[in-house]
DNA sequence: ATGAAAGCGCTAACAC
DNA sequence: GTGTTAGCGCTTTCAT
């Protein structure tokens, strides 16, 4: 008889559609006022222990769940966080989403997720929806924001988090990913293996983050005195399809690069796929390096050498930064920039350039996989 | 001067934290009552055109966004849908989530997503959170529900959607995936190529959906008079790691199967990866077939032959079923079962068994890829 | 057609 | 320490 609704003698006024049990039902059953119930639920220490016990008992009996909407209405806080990603189907983002959600929920927040699909109109309506839902803050993890859309939020002094770049304003927190170091490590790794001709497949360069990655690449190459011919920078779009398209362009070149650095892992996967249809083998003929280190990277054929950008770090920083913006007494309320480290993860998609001495020796030593030479 | 807050002469009572603009601000500015504003916003046809115009103008000027929480509180409808998936990082789910979200948003609903990670405790707390947030309905797309957790919702006559199986009750809608047909096509495809010894790597068999897939496999094999030795059914867990573990077990066998059918694509990707580290080539030595047809499948090396379960269909059915449960006058309110079709997609991870006549001829014809025979 | 007013479920003053 | 009450922003009778 303690089932959720059977005994719920709902006060006549409620139970509109679902048999929702209100605070009044609990109060009635426990023989106390609704204020006491509220206090007990919110663990206000001043409530009499015996009364609190009775309240909790009643709560259990009638199956009471506090209505978050009502709470939000009165407190002015919805305890919801918005999370905007550019493409939920890019495996990097679900990993990020999961981390973000874990952390947020642990702090008592709910997460409203939105995927923009790089569509400004979508982003706009998404923002509006998030505002209407009264989220307490929004993390914009799109790696490239459409500036003007942010204006609304900014003006409302709304807690916001961006990746890489965003307006410098109070309430705006920026997550700075250390592309310079990560990409530099990747380039140095390839150079150390003996590669001199390294191409780069970028993301959509209209966005900040892809542009930053490309710049980091150029800088790293310059550092080593390596020149990058114009045609070795190909613009992709951070999808597998884009990676495939880009490698096809590269394949048309008179002189192929011996290594390819990609702006993200999905691009690299597309490259791997594109190369698979040719006679070029990875890494024997051409080395491929990705960026992100999505879970999938290690399962590629061959396992992908890539630069790790920890989505755990990213998520943690995002949630913390948001909380810092929301809860005025947060310890890090003043911190505006959050550094996100990156690091190289060497796997098997990178090796010595074909024909180089170490490559030949490696072949003799029989350590090379039977990837089918042409 | 039409910026969102600059002119917003907020009535003293509001503007708690963010400069939120309320219906009263609009009313004041338009010189009408809040009731009229409400009616205008909700496009009640009886409002005077001139007044409506003034209201919309004021809305624009003060940057008013209706507060959804308050709306929900009074209407009893939150216009939010819960979507529970088992693992957001399995690429199948983001695809599903995206579709679901698109459809839901198009109908004016917001989506609250939760990933259970196969953890009953998480699922439980997730359910509770969704209830507290007053979602109008929940789609449980976990392919394996922990029965008792549903009890709460069921008793509250809460609109619910399940995949594959669930209690037969009013307000419960079931999405029936046609495993029988899809898996049967996969098996027939392999058998047609000449395979007789086909192994199956299942998902976690404690869950309904993986069990249903396994049963479908067994049935399809029996149909063809093919016997399946006990050791040819290996339990995985629908992850790449699980697929790798399973193929390793299979590799220990005295007599290897010539083809492997996997309970989902992630498993198949794990298998591909596991096989890559051996001398066995796909599809020359062993054929691999997946299930789901995630976007990634076509980019695998080799592109994965798989059974498509359309997440578009799934999402569409889920949203429709939910709406049918929520909106009492929905045309399909009575429909309790929704069929989800499946179909085979042949790519390059399946071929003739090694040593069979067609395989030999194919080799001669030079159509085979240089995958490096041992 | 429009406005005044009663709540939706809850929290937080304010009394007692 | 506990109860009473005034709203949070909105929709929806009920008068007018």
GROMACS .gro file of C-alpha atoms in nm, chain B residues 70-324:
model
  255
  444UNK     CA    1   0.610   2.976  -1.530
  445UNK     CA    2   0.418   2.860  -1.831
  446UNK     CA    3   0.479   2.501  -1.738
  447UNK     CA    4   0.375   2.562  -1.383
  448UNK     CA    5   0.036   2.691  -1.474
  449UNK     CA    6  -0.034   2.474  -1.775
  450UNK     CA    7   0.083   2.153  -1.615
  451UNK     CA    8   0.282   2.080  -1.930
  452UNK     CA    9   0.653   2.138  -1.941
  453UNK     CA   10   0.685   2.073  -2.312
  454UNK     CA   11   0.995   1.875  -2.231
  455UNK     CA   12   1.061   1.519  -2.333
  456UNK     CA   13   1.303   1.287  -2.160
  457UNK     CA   14   1.531   1.076  -2.373
  458UNK     CA   15   1.720   0.800  -2.202
  459UNK     CA   16   1.998   0.624  -2.388
  460UNK     CA   17   2.234   0.364  -2.256
  461UNK     CA   18   2.557   0.510  -2.377
  462UNK     CA   19   2.586   0.845  -2.542
  463UNK     CA   20   2.938   0.766  -2.658
  464UNK     CA   21   2.821   0.479  -2.875
  465UNK     CA   22   2.787   0.661  -3.208
  466UNK     CA   23   2.450   0.509  -3.273
  467UNK     CA   24   2.297   0.717  -3.000
  468UNK     CA   25   2.413   1.063  -3.099
  469UNK     CA   26   2.261   0.998  -3.436
  470UNK     CA   27   1.940   0.898  -3.267
  471UNK     CA   28   1.957   1.191  -3.029
  472UNK     CA   29   2.000   1.434  -3.312
  473UNK     CA   30   1.700   1.303  -3.499
  474UNK     CA   31   1.491   1.290  -3.188
  475UNK     CA   32   1.584   1.642  -3.096
  476UNK     CA   33   1.512   1.775  -3.443
  477UNK     CA   34   1.168   1.626  -3.441
  478UNK     CA   35   1.089   1.721  -3.085
  479UNK     CA   36   1.198   2.081  -3.131
  480UNK     CA   37   0.993   2.103  -3.446
  481UNK     CA   38   0.691   2.012  -3.234
  482UNK     CA   39   0.779   2.266  -2.970
  483UNK     CA   40   0.937   2.030  -2.723
  484UNK     CA   41   1.270   2.052  -2.550
  485UNK     CA   42   1.472   1.737  -2.488
  486UNK     CA   43   1.635   1.634  -2.166
  487UNK     CA   44   1.892   1.369  -2.243
  488UNK     CA   45   2.035   1.117  -2.006
  489UNK     CA   46   2.288   0.845  -2.052
  490UNK     CA   47   2.262   0.553  -1.813
  491UNK     CA   48   2.591   0.380  -1.886
  492UNK     CA   49   2.412   0.058  -1.806
  493UNK     CA   50   2.411   0.160  -1.444
  494UNK     CA   51   2.077   0.095  -1.270
  495UNK     CA   52   2.154   0.352  -1.003
  496UNK     CA   53   2.215   0.614  -1.268
  497UNK     CA   54   1.899   0.519  -1.446
  498UNK     CA   55   1.705   0.547  -1.125
  499UNK     CA   56   1.833   0.892  -1.041
  500UNK     CA   57   1.788   0.995  -1.400
  501UNK     CA   58   1.424   0.895  -1.392
  502UNK     CA   59   1.376   1.086  -1.073
  503UNK     CA   60   1.536   1.394  -1.222
  504UNK     CA   61   1.320   1.372  -1.529
  505UNK     CA   62   1.009   1.343  -1.317
  506UNK     CA   63   1.107   1.637  -1.104
  507UNK     CA   64   1.165   1.839  -1.413
  508UNK     CA   65   0.812   1.749  -1.505
  509UNK     CA   66   0.885   1.613  -1.847
  510UNK     CA   67   0.573   1.530  -2.042
  511UNK     CA   68   0.698   1.189  -2.149
  512UNK     CA   69   1.005   0.973  -2.164
  513UNK     CA   70   1.155   0.762  -2.439
  514UNK     CA   71   1.367   0.486  -2.298
  515UNK     CA   72   1.602   0.388  -2.579
  516UNK     CA   73   1.841   0.180  -2.379
  517UNK     CA   74   1.778  -0.149  -2.549
  518UNK     CA   75   1.737  -0.312  -2.215
  519UNK     CA   76   1.550  -0.157  -1.928
  520UNK     CA   77   1.579  -0.236  -1.564
  521UNK     CA   78   1.220  -0.335  -1.510
  522UNK     CA   79   1.143  -0.215  -1.162
  523UNK     CA   80   1.263   0.136  -1.227
  524UNK     CA   81   0.984   0.184  -1.468
  525UNK     CA   82   0.725   0.101  -1.213
  526UNK     CA   83   0.702   0.455  -1.080
  527UNK     CA   84   0.631   0.604  -1.416
  528UNK     CA   85   0.389   0.334  -1.510
  529UNK     CA   86   0.182   0.388  -1.202
  530UNK     CA   87   0.160   0.757  -1.269
  531UNK     CA   88   0.019   0.682  -1.611
  532UNK     CA   89   0.313   0.859  -1.756
  533UNK     CA   90   0.363   0.852  -2.133
  534UNK     CA   91   0.649   0.614  -2.200
  535UNK     CA   92   0.816   0.466  -2.502
  536UNK     CA   93   1.033   0.159  -2.501
  537UNK     CA   94   1.236  -0.020  -2.759
  538UNK     CA   95   1.171  -0.386  -2.817
  539UNK     CA   96   0.994  -0.470  -2.498
  540UNK     CA   97   0.825  -0.332  -2.195
  541UNK     CA   98   0.515  -0.383  -1.986
  542UNK     CA   99   0.195  -0.396  -2.185
  543UNK     CA  100  -0.008  -0.116  -2.036
  544UNK     CA  101  -0.196   0.191  -2.141
  545UNK     CA  102   0.034   0.486  -2.202
  546UNK     CA  103   0.320   0.252  -2.280
  547UNK     CA  104   0.426   0.246  -2.641
  548UNK     CA  105   0.666  -0.008  -2.778
  549UNK     CA  106   0.897   0.029  -3.074
  550UNK     CA  107   0.941  -0.314  -3.223
  551UNK     CA  108   1.258  -0.348  -3.423
  552UNK     CA  109   1.239  -0.613  -3.688
  553UNK     CA  110   1.550  -0.804  -3.587
  554UNK     CA  111   1.423  -1.125  -3.735
  555UNK     CA  112   1.423  -0.986  -4.084
  556UNK     CA  113   1.743  -0.782  -4.062
  557UNK     CA  114   1.957  -1.049  -3.908
  558UNK     CA  115   1.804  -1.307  -4.136
  559UNK     CA  116   1.913  -1.104  -4.436
  560UNK     CA  117   2.263  -1.082  -4.294
  561UNK     CA  118   2.285  -1.453  -4.240
  562UNK     CA  119   2.141  -1.529  -4.580
  563UNK     CA  120   2.390  -1.293  -4.738
  564UNK     CA  121   2.679  -1.476  -4.574
  565UNK     CA  122   2.534  -1.815  -4.654
  566UNK     CA  123   2.484  -1.711  -5.014
  567UNK     CA  124   2.851  -1.623  -5.033
  568UNK     CA  125   2.925  -1.977  -4.926
  569UNK     CA  126   2.977  -1.942  -4.554
  570UNK     CA  127   2.869  -2.234  -4.341
  571UNK     CA  128   3.056  -2.162  -4.025
  572UNK     CA  129   2.926  -1.832  -3.891
  573UNK     CA  130   2.991  -1.708  -3.540
  574UNK     CA  131   2.788  -1.449  -3.353
  575UNK     CA  132   2.918  -1.191  -3.109
  576UNK     CA  133   2.628  -1.077  -2.900
  577UNK     CA  134   2.567  -0.781  -2.677
  578UNK     CA  135   2.507  -0.811  -2.306
  579UNK     CA  136   2.254  -1.091  -2.297
  580UNK     CA  137   2.094  -0.979  -1.977
  581UNK     CA  138   1.925  -0.711  -2.183
  582UNK     CA  139   1.626  -0.770  -2.401
  583UNK     CA  140   1.743  -0.625  -2.724
  584UNK     CA  141   2.078  -0.803  -2.745
  585UNK     CA  142   1.904  -1.126  -2.653
  586UNK     CA  143   1.650  -1.069  -2.927
  587UNK     CA  144   1.927  -1.018  -3.180
  588UNK     CA  145   2.099  -1.337  -3.071
  589UNK     CA  146   1.775  -1.531  -3.097
  590UNK     CA  147   1.717  -1.392  -3.441
  591UNK     CA  148   2.061  -1.513  -3.543
  592UNK     CA  149   2.003  -1.862  -3.408
  593UNK     CA  150   1.670  -1.882  -3.581
  594UNK     CA  151   1.811  -1.765  -3.911
  595UNK     CA  152   2.086  -2.023  -3.895
  596UNK     CA  153   1.844  -2.299  -3.807
  597UNK     CA  154   1.630  -2.198  -4.102
  598UNK     CA  155   1.921  -2.281  -4.328
  599UNK     CA  156   1.997  -2.602  -4.151
  600UNK     CA  157   2.324  -2.459  -4.027
  601UNK     CA  158   2.436  -2.571  -3.686
  602UNK     CA  159   2.594  -2.328  -3.448
  603UNK     CA  160   2.839  -2.482  -3.206
  604UNK     CA  161   2.818  -2.345  -2.856
  605UNK     CA  162   3.157  -2.176  -2.880
  606UNK     CA  163   3.051  -1.979  -3.185
  607UNK     CA  164   2.824  -1.763  -2.975
  608UNK     CA  165   3.039  -1.521  -2.778
  609UNK     CA  166   2.898  -1.261  -2.547
  610UNK     CA  167   3.026  -0.909  -2.596
  611UNK     CA  168   2.897  -0.584  -2.455
  612UNK     CA  169   2.828  -0.369  -2.760
  613UNK     CA  170   3.155  -0.178  -2.726
  614UNK     CA  171   3.469  -0.189  -2.938
  615UNK     CA  172   3.655  -0.331  -2.644
  616UNK     CA  173   3.396  -0.604  -2.612
  617UNK     CA  174   3.432  -0.686  -2.981
  618UNK     CA  175   3.806  -0.713  -2.944
  619UNK     CA  176   3.777  -0.936  -2.643
  620UNK     CA  177   3.529  -1.158  -2.824
  621UNK     CA  178   3.737  -1.200  -3.137
  622UNK     CA  179   4.034  -1.290  -2.922
  623UNK     CA  180   3.832  -1.570  -2.771
  624UNK     CA  181   3.725  -1.683  -3.115
  625UNK     CA  182   4.086  -1.680  -3.234
  626UNK     CA  183   4.173  -1.934  -2.970
  627UNK     CA  184   3.939  -2.182  -3.133
  628UNK     CA  185   4.075  -2.488  -3.307
  629UNK     CA  186   3.855  -2.427  -3.604
  630UNK     CA  187   3.785  -2.062  -3.684
  631UNK     CA  188   3.449  -1.961  -3.830
  632UNK     CA  189   3.475  -1.810  -4.177
  633UNK     CA  190   3.235  -1.530  -4.096
  634UNK     CA  191   3.131  -1.331  -3.793
  635UNK     CA  192   2.802  -1.161  -3.739
  636UNK     CA  193   2.808  -0.890  -3.473
  637UNK     CA  194   2.525  -0.766  -3.259
  638UNK     CA  195   2.617  -0.406  -3.334
  639UNK     CA  196   2.863  -0.200  -3.536
  640UNK     CA  197   3.084  -0.103  -3.247
  641UNK     CA  198   3.144  -0.470  -3.180
  642UNK     CA  199   3.229  -0.520  -3.545
  643UNK     CA  200   3.477  -0.234  -3.533
  644UNK     CA  201   3.641  -0.398  -3.235
  645UNK     CA  202   3.657  -0.721  -3.431
  646UNK     CA  203   3.814  -0.547  -3.728
  647UNK     CA  204   4.072  -0.397  -3.497
  648UNK     CA  205   4.141  -0.727  -3.323
  649UNK     CA  206   4.184  -0.903  -3.654
  650UNK     CA  207   4.417  -0.631  -3.779
  651UNK     CA  208   4.672  -0.735  -3.523
  652UNK     CA  209   4.670  -1.090  -3.659
  653UNK     CA  210   4.747  -1.235  -3.998
  654UNK     CA  211   4.381  -1.280  -4.076
  655UNK     CA  212   4.251  -1.036  -4.334
  656UNK     CA  213   3.898  -0.907  -4.376
  657UNK     CA  214   3.720  -1.008  -4.591
  658UNK     CA  215   3.966  -1.245  -4.757
  659UNK     CA  216   4.011  -1.473  -4.458
  660UNK     CA  217   3.709  -1.385  -4.260
  661UNK     CA  218   3.391  -1.190  -4.325
  662UNK     CA  219   3.246  -0.949  -4.072
  663UNK     CA  220   2.892  -0.815  -4.060
  664UNK     CA  221   2.770  -0.551  -3.819
  665UNK     CA  222   2.434  -0.419  -3.704
  666UNK     CA  223   2.300  -0.062  -3.679
  667UNK     CA  224   2.470   0.101  -3.975
  668UNK     CA  225   2.616   0.393  -3.791
  669UNK     CA  226   2.758   0.664  -4.008
  670UNK     CA  227   3.106   0.546  -3.929
  671UNK     CA  228   3.045   0.201  -4.072
  672UNK     CA  229   3.107   0.307  -4.429
  673UNK     CA  230   3.439   0.460  -4.332
  674UNK     CA  231   3.580   0.152  -4.172
  675UNK     CA  232   3.866  -0.037  -4.334
  676UNK     CA  233   3.720  -0.223  -4.507
  677UNK     CA  234   3.380  -0.052  -4.519
  678UNK     CA  235   3.149  -0.255  -4.305
  679UNK     CA  236   2.871  -0.471  -4.434
  680UNK     CA  237   2.594  -0.423  -4.183
  681UNK     CA  238   2.225  -0.438  -4.107
  682UNK     CA  239   2.068  -0.098  -4.101
  683UNK     CA  240   1.835  -0.005  -3.823
  684UNK     CA  241   1.726   0.340  -3.919
  685UNK     CA  242   1.767   0.577  -3.629
  686UNK     CA  243   1.555   0.819  -3.822
  687UNK     CA  244   1.269   0.574  -3.815
  688UNK     CA  245   1.335   0.501  -3.453
  689UNK     CA  246   1.341   0.867  -3.355
  690UNK     CA  247   1.035   0.949  -3.557
  691UNK     CA  248   0.838   0.665  -3.406
  692UNK     CA  249   0.953   0.757  -3.058
  693UNK     CA  250   0.850   1.119  -3.087
  694UNK     CA  251   0.521   1.031  -3.249
  695UNK     CA  252   0.443   0.770  -2.990
  696UNK     CA  253   0.523   1.011  -2.713
  697UNK     CA  254   0.304   1.277  -2.863
  698UNK     CA  255   0.031   1.023  -2.901
   0.00000   0.00000   0.00000
